[in-house]
């Protein structure tokens, strides 16, 4: 199976990134985690992206806050799908990171999830790998069926309580 690359701009992003790591672990998807910054270690970021296909990655998740250029900088150097997590790490509540990550110019896409949306970033990377992995696709379908059951059970309780 291809690996998912997870890059964060600073180790201070780890509390958010951990949710992506946990999700990948739940699905048994192999991954690597690195701290590379678009601004502070631009050469390391570029080298990682340029070698990512050869190194067996199938998708890359980038988490960064503030003027969050990491996902875009990685996407500029690979044709692998790149998923950006805007991290809420500043006085602007993550809106700065959201806009910096999502507003990519045509030609270099970054699939941007919600502010601190690490679980969805991981799930999206799993869905990308599942395009060519039937077992993984089945695991995703099972998880969705369980989520549906959970909502329907909650609905039943609420309906019982309020709809007399
Ligand atoms: C971004 O600046 C990082 O991704 C982090 O979210 C934010 C703060 O960085 P540090 O103050 O932890 O270095 O580059």
Short mmCIF file of C-alpha atoms and ligand atoms in Angstrom, two decimals:
data_model
loop_
_atom_site.label_atom_id
_atom_site.label_comp_id
_atom_site.label_asym_id
_atom_site.label_seq_id
_atom_site.Cartn_x
_atom_site.Cartn_y
_atom_site.Cartn_z
CA UNK A 1 0.00 0.00 0.00
CA UNK A 2 1.18 3.57 -0.70
CA UNK A 3 2.11 5.73 2.30
CA UNK A 4 0.55 9.01 3.39
CA UNK A 5 3.02 11.80 4.06
CA UNK A 6 2.16 14.14 6.91
CA UNK A 7 4.08 17.38 7.15
CA UNK A 8 3.57 20.09 9.75
CA UNK A 9 5.08 23.55 9.66
CA UNK A 10 6.02 23.47 13.34
CA UNK A 11 5.95 20.90 16.13
CA UNK A 12 3.41 23.22 17.78
CA UNK A 13 0.94 21.89 15.16
CA UNK A 14 1.20 18.36 16.59
CA UNK A 15 -1.95 18.45 18.79
CA UNK A 16 -4.00 18.97 15.60
CA UNK A 17 -1.93 16.60 13.46
CA UNK A 18 -2.27 13.80 16.05
CA UNK A 19 -5.94 13.42 15.08
CA UNK A 20 -4.88 12.65 11.50
CA UNK A 21 -2.24 10.21 12.76
CA UNK A 22 -4.80 8.41 14.93
CA UNK A 23 -7.23 8.11 12.01
CA UNK A 24 -4.58 6.66 9.69
CA UNK A 25 -3.62 4.20 12.43
CA UNK A 26 -7.28 3.12 12.83
CA UNK A 27 -7.38 2.23 9.13
CA UNK A 28 -3.95 0.58 9.14
CA UNK A 29 -2.62 3.00 6.54
CA UNK A 30 1.17 3.45 6.57
CA UNK A 31 2.45 7.02 7.02
CA UNK A 32 5.46 9.17 7.73
CA UNK A 33 5.42 12.36 9.79
CA UNK A 34 7.83 15.30 9.36
CA UNK A 35 8.27 18.88 10.50
CA UNK A 36 9.21 20.98 7.46
CA UNK A 37 8.37 24.62 7.03
CA UNK A 38 7.67 26.41 3.75
CA UNK A 39 9.44 29.47 5.14
CA UNK A 40 12.05 28.18 7.57
CA UNK A 41 13.17 25.02 5.73
CA UNK A 42 12.09 25.62 2.12
CA UNK A 43 14.75 23.31 0.69
CA UNK A 44 13.71 20.37 2.90
CA UNK A 45 10.06 20.88 1.96
CA UNK A 46 10.93 20.98 -1.73
CA UNK A 47 13.15 17.88 -1.55
CA UNK A 48 10.44 15.91 0.26
CA UNK A 49 7.85 16.84 -2.36
CA UNK A 50 10.10 16.18 -5.34
CA UNK A 51 11.00 12.67 -4.09
CA UNK A 52 7.58 11.75 -2.69
CA UNK A 53 6.40 9.65 -5.65
CA UNK A 54 9.67 7.69 -5.78
CA UNK A 55 9.53 7.24 -2.00
CA UNK A 56 6.17 5.44 -2.19
CA UNK A 57 3.73 8.13 -1.11
CA UNK A 58 0.19 8.25 -2.52
CA UNK A 59 -1.00 11.48 -0.90
CA UNK A 60 0.46 14.23 1.28
CA UNK A 61 -1.21 16.05 4.17
CA UNK A 62 0.22 19.45 5.12
CA UNK A 63 -0.71 21.22 8.35
CA UNK A 64 0.32 24.81 8.95
CA UNK A 65 -0.88 27.93 10.70
CA UNK A 66 -0.60 31.70 10.21
CA UNK A 67 0.64 32.58 6.65
CA UNK A 68 0.25 28.91 5.79
CA UNK A 69 2.08 28.32 2.52
CA UNK A 70 3.24 24.79 3.26
CA UNK A 71 0.55 22.88 1.35
CA UNK A 72 0.93 25.13 -1.68
CA UNK A 73 4.71 24.92 -1.63
CA UNK A 74 4.55 21.11 -1.45
CA UNK A 75 1.89 20.95 -4.18
CA UNK A 76 4.11 23.08 -6.42
CA UNK A 77 6.74 20.35 -6.34
CA UNK A 78 4.74 17.15 -6.83
CA UNK A 79 1.80 15.87 -8.85
CA UNK A 80 0.60 13.80 -5.87
CA UNK A 81 -2.68 14.97 -4.33
CA UNK A 82 -1.98 17.42 -1.49
CA UNK A 83 -4.42 18.03 1.35
CA UNK A 84 -4.05 21.18 3.42
CA UNK A 85 -5.05 21.54 7.07
CA UNK A 86 -5.25 25.19 8.10
CA UNK A 87 -4.19 25.26 11.76
CA UNK A 88 -5.72 27.66 14.26
CA UNK A 89 -2.50 28.95 15.78
CA UNK A 90 -2.76 32.70 15.83
CA UNK A 91 -4.72 35.73 16.93
CA UNK A 92 -6.77 35.44 13.70
CA UNK A 93 -8.32 32.13 14.82
CA UNK A 94 -7.08 30.18 11.80
CA UNK A 95 -8.77 32.37 9.17
CA UNK A 96 -5.32 33.49 8.03
CA UNK A 97 -4.21 29.87 7.56
CA UNK A 98 -7.52 28.92 5.90
CA UNK A 99 -7.26 31.64 3.26
CA UNK A 100 -3.53 31.08 2.72
CA UNK A 101 -4.14 27.37 2.16
CA UNK A 102 -7.38 27.39 0.17
CA UNK A 103 -6.80 30.28 -2.24
CA UNK A 104 -4.48 28.50 -4.65
CA UNK A 105 -4.03 29.80 -8.19
CA UNK A 106 -5.33 27.62 -11.05
CA UNK A 107 -2.90 24.86 -11.94
CA UNK A 108 -1.68 23.90 -8.48
CA UNK A 109 -4.59 22.46 -6.47
CA UNK A 110 -4.64 21.95 -2.71
CA UNK A 111 -7.63 20.10 -1.25
CA UNK A 112 -8.25 22.21 1.83
CA UNK A 113 -10.19 20.86 4.81
CA UNK A 114 -11.74 22.87 7.65
CA UNK A 115 -9.65 24.79 10.18
CA UNK A 116 -8.06 22.07 12.36
CA UNK A 117 -9.90 19.47 10.22
CA UNK A 118 -7.28 16.77 10.68
CA UNK A 119 -9.68 13.81 10.79
CA UNK A 120 -11.18 14.72 7.42
CA UNK A 121 -7.69 15.30 5.99
CA UNK A 122 -6.77 11.74 6.98
CA UNK A 123 -10.07 10.33 5.68
CA UNK A 124 -9.61 12.12 2.37
CA UNK A 125 -6.10 10.71 2.02
CA UNK A 126 -7.51 7.25 2.77
CA UNK A 127 -10.22 7.76 0.14
CA UNK A 128 -7.50 8.67 -2.38
CA UNK A 129 -5.61 5.44 -1.63
CA UNK A 130 -8.89 3.49 -1.65
CA UNK A 131 -9.42 4.30 -5.36
CA UNK A 132 -7.01 1.44 -6.07
CA UNK A 133 -7.53 -0.60 -2.87
CA UNK A 134 -10.82 -2.47 -2.50
CA UNK A 135 -10.23 -3.52 1.13
CA UNK A 136 -9.62 0.06 2.16
CA UNK A 137 -12.76 1.17 0.31
CA UNK A 138 -14.74 -1.49 2.23
CA UNK A 139 -13.37 -0.24 5.56
CA UNK A 140 -14.47 3.28 4.68
CA UNK A 141 -17.95 2.05 3.74
CA UNK A 142 -18.23 0.11 7.04
CA UNK A 143 -17.25 3.19 9.05
CA UNK A 144 -19.89 5.25 7.27
CA UNK A 145 -22.54 2.60 7.92
CA UNK A 146 -21.63 2.69 11.65
CA UNK A 147 -21.85 6.50 11.66
CA UNK A 148 -25.29 6.27 10.06
CA UNK A 149 -26.47 3.82 12.73
CA UNK A 150 -25.19 6.14 15.47
CA UNK A 151 -27.12 9.12 14.10
CA UNK A 152 -30.29 7.06 13.65
CA UNK A 153 -30.03 5.81 17.25
CA UNK A 154 -29.63 9.39 18.47
CA UNK A 155 -32.59 10.44 16.32
CA UNK A 156 -34.75 7.70 17.84
CA UNK A 157 -34.00 8.91 21.38
CA UNK A 158 -34.66 12.55 20.54
CA UNK A 159 -37.89 11.73 18.69
CA UNK A 160 -39.09 9.61 21.63
CA UNK A 161 -38.37 12.41 24.07
CA UNK A 162 -39.89 15.34 22.20
CA UNK A 163 -42.42 14.06 19.65
CA UNK A 164 -45.36 13.04 21.85
C1 LIG B 1 3.38 28.07 11.16
O1 LIG B 1 3.38 29.01 12.17
C2 LIG B 1 3.32 26.73 11.84
O2 LIG B 1 2.68 25.80 11.03
C3 LIG B 1 2.56 27.00 13.10
O3 LIG B 1 1.18 26.72 12.97
C4 LIG B 1 2.72 28.50 13.31
C5 LIG B 1 3.47 28.82 14.57
O4 LIG B 1 4.77 28.33 14.52
P1 LIG B 1 5.73 28.27 15.79
O5 LIG B 1 5.50 29.54 16.53
O6 LIG B 1 5.34 27.07 16.56
O7 LIG B 1 7.08 28.15 15.28
O8 LIG B 1 4.50 28.17 10.36
#
